Tab-separated table of C-alpha atoms and ligand atoms in Angstrom:
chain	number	residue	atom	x	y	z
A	236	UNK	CA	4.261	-2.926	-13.293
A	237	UNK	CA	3.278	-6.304	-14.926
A	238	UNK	CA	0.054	-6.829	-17.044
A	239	UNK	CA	0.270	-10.288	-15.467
A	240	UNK	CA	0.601	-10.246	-11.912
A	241	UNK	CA	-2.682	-10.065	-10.008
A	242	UNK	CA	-2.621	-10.825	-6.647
A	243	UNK	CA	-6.049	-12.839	-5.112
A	244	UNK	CA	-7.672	-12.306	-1.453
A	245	UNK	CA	-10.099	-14.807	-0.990
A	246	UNK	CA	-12.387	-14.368	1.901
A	247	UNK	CA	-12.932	-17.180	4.357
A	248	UNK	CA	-16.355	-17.262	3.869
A	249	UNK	CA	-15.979	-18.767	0.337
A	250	UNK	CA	-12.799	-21.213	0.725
A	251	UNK	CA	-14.620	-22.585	4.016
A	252	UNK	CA	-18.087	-21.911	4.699
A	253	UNK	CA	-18.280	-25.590	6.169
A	254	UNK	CA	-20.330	-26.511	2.760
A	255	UNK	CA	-18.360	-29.410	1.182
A	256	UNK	CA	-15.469	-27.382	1.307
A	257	UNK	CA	-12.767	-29.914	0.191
A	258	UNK	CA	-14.997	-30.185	-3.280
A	259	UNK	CA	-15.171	-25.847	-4.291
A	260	UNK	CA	-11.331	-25.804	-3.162
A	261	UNK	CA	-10.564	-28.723	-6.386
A	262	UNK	CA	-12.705	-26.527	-8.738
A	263	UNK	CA	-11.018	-23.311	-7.576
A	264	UNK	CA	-7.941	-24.950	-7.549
A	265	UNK	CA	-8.684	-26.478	-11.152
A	266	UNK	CA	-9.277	-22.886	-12.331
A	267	UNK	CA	-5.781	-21.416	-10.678
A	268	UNK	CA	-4.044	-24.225	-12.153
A	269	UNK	CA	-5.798	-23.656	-15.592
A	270	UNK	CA	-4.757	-19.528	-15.099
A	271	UNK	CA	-1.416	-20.113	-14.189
A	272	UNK	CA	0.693	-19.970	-17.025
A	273	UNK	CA	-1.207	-16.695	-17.998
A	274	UNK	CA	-0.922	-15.102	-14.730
A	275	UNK	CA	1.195	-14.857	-12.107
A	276	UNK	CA	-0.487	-15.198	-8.927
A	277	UNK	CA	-0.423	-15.013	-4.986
A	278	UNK	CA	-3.439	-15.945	-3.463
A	279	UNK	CA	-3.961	-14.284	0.290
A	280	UNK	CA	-6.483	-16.429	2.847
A	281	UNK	CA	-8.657	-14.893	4.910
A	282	UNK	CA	-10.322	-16.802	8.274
A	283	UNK	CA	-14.189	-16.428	7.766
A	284	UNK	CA	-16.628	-17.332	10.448
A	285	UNK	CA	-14.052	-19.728	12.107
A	286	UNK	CA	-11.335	-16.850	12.696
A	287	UNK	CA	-14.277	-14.734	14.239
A	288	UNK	CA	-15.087	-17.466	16.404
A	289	UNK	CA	-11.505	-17.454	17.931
A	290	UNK	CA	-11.428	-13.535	18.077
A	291	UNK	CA	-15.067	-13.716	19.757
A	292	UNK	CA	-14.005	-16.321	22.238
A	293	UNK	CA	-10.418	-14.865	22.984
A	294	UNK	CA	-11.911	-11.154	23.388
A	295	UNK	CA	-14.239	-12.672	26.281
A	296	UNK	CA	-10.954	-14.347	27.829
A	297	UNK	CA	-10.032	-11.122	27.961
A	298	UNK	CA	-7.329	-11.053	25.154
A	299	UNK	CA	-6.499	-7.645	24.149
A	300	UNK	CA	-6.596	-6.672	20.464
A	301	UNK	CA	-3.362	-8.178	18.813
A	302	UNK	CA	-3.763	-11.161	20.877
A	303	UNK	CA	-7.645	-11.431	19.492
A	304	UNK	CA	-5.490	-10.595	16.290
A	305	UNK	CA	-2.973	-13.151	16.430
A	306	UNK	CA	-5.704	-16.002	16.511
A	307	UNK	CA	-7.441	-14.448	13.590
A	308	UNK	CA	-4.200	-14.824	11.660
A	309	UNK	CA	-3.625	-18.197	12.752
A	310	UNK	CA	-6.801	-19.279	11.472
A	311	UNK	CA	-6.190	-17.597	7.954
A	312	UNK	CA	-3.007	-19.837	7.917
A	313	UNK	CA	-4.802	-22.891	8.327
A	314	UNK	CA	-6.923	-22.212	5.298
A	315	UNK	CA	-3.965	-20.792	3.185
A	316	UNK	CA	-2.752	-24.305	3.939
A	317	UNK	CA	-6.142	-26.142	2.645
A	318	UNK	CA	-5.848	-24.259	-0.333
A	319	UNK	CA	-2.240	-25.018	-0.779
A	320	UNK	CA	-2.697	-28.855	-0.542
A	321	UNK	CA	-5.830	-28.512	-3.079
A	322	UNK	CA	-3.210	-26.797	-5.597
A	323	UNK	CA	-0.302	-29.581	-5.459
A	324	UNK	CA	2.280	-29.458	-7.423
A	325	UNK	CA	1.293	-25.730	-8.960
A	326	UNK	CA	1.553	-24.050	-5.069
A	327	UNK	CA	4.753	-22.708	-4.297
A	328	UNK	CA	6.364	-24.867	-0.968
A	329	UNK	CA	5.760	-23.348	1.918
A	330	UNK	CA	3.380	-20.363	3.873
A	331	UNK	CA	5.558	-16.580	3.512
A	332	UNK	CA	4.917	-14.942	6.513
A	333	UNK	CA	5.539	-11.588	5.289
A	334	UNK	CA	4.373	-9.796	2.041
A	335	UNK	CA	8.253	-9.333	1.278
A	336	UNK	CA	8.476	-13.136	1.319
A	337	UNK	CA	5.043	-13.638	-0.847
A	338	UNK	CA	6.645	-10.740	-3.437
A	339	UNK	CA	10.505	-13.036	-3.662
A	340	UNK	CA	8.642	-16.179	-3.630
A	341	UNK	CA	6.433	-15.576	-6.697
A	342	UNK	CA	7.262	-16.952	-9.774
A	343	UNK	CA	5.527	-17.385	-13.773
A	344	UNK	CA	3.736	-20.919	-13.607
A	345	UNK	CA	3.500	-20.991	-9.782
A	346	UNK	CA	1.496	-19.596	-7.026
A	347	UNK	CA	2.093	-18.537	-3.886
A	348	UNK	CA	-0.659	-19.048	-0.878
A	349	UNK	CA	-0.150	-17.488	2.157
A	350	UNK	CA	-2.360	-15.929	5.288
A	351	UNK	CA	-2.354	-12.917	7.436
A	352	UNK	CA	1.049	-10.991	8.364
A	353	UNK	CA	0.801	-9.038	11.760
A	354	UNK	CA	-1.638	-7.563	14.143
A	355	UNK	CA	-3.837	-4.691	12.742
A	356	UNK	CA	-5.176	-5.400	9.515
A	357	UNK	CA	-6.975	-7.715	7.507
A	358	UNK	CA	-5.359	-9.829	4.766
A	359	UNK	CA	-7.150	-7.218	1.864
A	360	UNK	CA	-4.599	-5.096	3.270
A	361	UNK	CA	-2.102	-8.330	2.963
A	362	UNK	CA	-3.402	-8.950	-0.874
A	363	UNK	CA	-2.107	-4.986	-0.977
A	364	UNK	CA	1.111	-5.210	0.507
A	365	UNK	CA	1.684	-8.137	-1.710
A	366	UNK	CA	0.601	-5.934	-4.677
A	367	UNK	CA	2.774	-3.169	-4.345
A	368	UNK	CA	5.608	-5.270	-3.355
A	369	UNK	CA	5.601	-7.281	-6.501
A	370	UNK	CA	4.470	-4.583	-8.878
A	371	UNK	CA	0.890	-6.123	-9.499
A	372	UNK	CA	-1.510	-4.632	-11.756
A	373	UNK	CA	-4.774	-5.981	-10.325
A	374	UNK	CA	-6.082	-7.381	-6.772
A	375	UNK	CA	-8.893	-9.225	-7.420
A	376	UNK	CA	-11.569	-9.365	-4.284
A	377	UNK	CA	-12.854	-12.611	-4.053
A	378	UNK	CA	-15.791	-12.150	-1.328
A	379	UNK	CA	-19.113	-13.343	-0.255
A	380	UNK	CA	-21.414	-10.316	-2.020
A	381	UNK	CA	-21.321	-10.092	-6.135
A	382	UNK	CA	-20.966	-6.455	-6.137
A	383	UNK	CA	-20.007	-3.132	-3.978
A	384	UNK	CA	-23.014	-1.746	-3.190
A	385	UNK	CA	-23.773	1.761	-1.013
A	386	UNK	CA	-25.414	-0.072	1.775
A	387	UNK	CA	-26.272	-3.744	2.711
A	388	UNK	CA	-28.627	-5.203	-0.194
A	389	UNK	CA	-29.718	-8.182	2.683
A	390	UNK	CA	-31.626	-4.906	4.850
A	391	UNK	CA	-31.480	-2.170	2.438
A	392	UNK	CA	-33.828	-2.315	-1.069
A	393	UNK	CA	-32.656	0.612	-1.964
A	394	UNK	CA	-29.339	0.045	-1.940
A	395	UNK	CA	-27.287	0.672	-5.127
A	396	UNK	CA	-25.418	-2.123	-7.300
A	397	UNK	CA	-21.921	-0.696	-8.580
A	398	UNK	CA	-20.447	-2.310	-11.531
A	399	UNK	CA	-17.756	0.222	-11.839
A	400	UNK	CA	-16.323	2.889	-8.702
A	401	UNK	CA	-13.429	4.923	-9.100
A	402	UNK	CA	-11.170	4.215	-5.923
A	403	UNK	CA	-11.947	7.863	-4.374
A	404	UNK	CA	-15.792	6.533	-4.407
A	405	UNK	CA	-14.807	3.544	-2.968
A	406	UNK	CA	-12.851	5.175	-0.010
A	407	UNK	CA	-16.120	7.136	0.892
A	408	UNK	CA	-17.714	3.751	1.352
A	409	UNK	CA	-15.615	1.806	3.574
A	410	UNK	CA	-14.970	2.170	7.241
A	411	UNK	CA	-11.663	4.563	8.802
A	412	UNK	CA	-10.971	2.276	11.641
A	413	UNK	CA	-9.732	-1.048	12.407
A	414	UNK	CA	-11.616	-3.644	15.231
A	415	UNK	CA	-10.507	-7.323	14.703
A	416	UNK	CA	-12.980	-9.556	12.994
A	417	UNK	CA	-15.162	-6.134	11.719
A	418	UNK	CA	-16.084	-6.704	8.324
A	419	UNK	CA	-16.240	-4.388	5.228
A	420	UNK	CA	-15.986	-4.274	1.208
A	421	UNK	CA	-12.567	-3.933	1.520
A	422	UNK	CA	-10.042	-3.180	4.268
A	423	UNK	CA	-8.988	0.772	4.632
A	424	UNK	CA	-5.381	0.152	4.635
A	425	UNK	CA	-5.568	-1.985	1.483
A	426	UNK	CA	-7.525	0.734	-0.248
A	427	UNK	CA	-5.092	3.449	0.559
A	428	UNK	CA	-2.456	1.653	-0.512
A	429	UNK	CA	-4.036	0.996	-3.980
A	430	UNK	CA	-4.805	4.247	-4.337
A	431	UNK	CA	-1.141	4.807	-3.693
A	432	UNK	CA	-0.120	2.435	-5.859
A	433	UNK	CA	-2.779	3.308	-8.546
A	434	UNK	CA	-3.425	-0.542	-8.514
A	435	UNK	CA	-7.387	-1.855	-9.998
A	436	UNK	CA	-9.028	-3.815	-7.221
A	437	UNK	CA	-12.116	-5.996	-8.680
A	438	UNK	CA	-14.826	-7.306	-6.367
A	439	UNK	CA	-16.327	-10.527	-7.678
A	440	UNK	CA	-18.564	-13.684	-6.119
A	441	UNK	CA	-15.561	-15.832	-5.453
A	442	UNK	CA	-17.892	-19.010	-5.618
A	443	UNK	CA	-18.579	-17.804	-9.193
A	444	UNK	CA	-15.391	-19.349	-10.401
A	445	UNK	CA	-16.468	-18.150	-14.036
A	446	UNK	CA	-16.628	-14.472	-12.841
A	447	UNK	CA	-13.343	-15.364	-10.688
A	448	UNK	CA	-11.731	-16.459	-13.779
A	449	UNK	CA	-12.508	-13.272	-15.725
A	450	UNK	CA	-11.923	-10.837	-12.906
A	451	UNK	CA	-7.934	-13.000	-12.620
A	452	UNK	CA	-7.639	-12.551	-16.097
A	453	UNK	CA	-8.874	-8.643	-16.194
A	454	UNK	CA	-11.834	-9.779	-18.858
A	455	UNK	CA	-15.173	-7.897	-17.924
A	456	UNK	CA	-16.989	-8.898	-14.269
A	457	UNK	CA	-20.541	-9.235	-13.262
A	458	UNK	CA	-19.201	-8.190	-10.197
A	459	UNK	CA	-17.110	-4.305	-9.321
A	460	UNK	CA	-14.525	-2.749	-11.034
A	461	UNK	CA	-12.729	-0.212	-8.857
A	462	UNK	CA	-10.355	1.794	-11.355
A	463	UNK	CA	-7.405	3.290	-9.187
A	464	UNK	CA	-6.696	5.601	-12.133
A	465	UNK	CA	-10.124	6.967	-12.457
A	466	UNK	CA	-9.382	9.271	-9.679
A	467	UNK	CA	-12.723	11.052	-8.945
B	57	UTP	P1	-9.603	-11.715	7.580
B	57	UTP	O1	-8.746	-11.098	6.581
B	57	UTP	O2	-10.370	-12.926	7.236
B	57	UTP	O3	-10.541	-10.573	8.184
B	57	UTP	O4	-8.709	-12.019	8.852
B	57	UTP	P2	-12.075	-10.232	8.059
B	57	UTP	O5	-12.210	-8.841	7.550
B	57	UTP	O6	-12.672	-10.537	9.372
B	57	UTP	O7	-12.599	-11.238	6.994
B	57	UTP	P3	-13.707	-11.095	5.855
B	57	UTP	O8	-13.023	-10.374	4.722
B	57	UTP	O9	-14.838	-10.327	6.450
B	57	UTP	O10	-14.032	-12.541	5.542
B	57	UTP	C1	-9.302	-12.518	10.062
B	57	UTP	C2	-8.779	-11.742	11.244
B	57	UTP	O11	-7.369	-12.046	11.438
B	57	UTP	C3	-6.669	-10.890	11.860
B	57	UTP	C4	-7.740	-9.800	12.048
B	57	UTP	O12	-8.210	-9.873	13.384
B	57	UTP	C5	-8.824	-10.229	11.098
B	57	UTP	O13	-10.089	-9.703	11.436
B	57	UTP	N1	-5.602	-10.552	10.884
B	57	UTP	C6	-5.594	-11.100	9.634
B	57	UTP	C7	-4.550	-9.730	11.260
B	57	UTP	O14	-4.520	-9.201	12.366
B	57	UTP	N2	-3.519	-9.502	10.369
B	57	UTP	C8	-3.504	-10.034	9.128
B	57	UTP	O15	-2.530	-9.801	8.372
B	57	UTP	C9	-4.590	-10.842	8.744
């Protein structure tokens, strides 16, 4: 296990929430560039709004699950590949397809950006795979809320703002099953296998690239630290 591996899934909904996109991918990509040498990274893509647009349409064409699946991946692949062109020079040629390939492709002073895998997950569970494959210490949850909270702060006002869960706590609040394009704090699979894996998993804002920064470096968050050896 390396102090400096942490591996980064960034939800759709902040690399391409159709909001000048091209401009927050050069500042995030100025701040992975900046992080680099310090940290060895992988960054995993997710698809955001657009990939649930293609699962939506696809389902109503009748396309079974994986199929639905297989469109949601392809999607996260297209923005792996945004983010790789907005890194240069620091990205690692070429999209792995598997986390095996992510794990051998990683290297100090480069990063590796990749998408989805297969059918029946969600890349958190990628940004796992990745981490147990290359020993990582930390996956670092780059989403559109700036905390775990118990319920959904946008309906509920008394919902309650974690700053630190142990993993067991977090595993109570996220859903059992898998449905392509459902959404939740962090993908099942990708929890059990940092609990596994006793890996730290730490939920920030990913458009606050200062709190992205800190959570990449393992310096203290605004947003949630889950601590996989806190086991409660
Ligand atoms: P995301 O990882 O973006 O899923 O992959 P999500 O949970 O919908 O996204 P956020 O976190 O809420 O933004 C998009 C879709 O692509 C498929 C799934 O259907 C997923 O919902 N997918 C992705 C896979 O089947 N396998 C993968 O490895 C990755």
């Amino acid at each position: 296990m390396s102090k400096n591996k942490v591996v980064i899934s960034i939800g759709g909904s902040i690399l391409v929430p159709g909001n000048d996109d091209s401009a927050f991918m050069k500042r995030l990509a100025d701040l992975i560039v900046r992080l680099k040498d310090e940290v060895q990274m992988v960054i995993v893509c997710g698809g955001g709004k657009i990939a649930r647009y293609y699962t939506r349409t696809s389902a109503a064409l009748g396309a079974d699950t994986g199929a639905q699946d297989l469109l949601g991946i392809g999607v996260t692949r297209l923005n792996a590949e945004l983010l790789r062109l907005a890194l240069g020079d620091a990205a690692v040629p070429g999209l792995p397809l598997t986390a095996e390939e992510a794990s051998a492709k990683s290297v100090p002073g480069r990063v590796v950006v990749m998408g989805g895998t297969v059918p029946g997950h969600t890349t958190d569970a990628v940004a796992a795979m990745v981490a147990r494959e290359m020993g990582a210490e930390r996956i670092v949850n780059a989403t559109s809320v700036d905390a775990v909270y118990s319920s959904d702060p946008r309906s509920d006002g008394d919902a309650v703002r974690y700053t630190e869960l142990t993993i067991a706590q977090l595993k109570e609040l996220v859903y059992d099953d898998h449905g392509a394009g459902r959404s939740s704090v962090f993908d099942p699979l990708g929890v059990r296998i940092a609990t596994e894996e006793r890996i730290d998993i730490s939920v920030v804002n990913g458009r606050d690239l200062e709190d992205l920064g800190n959570a990449i470096l393992g310096n203290r968050i605004n947003g949630t630290l889950i601590d996989s050896n806190r086991k409660g």
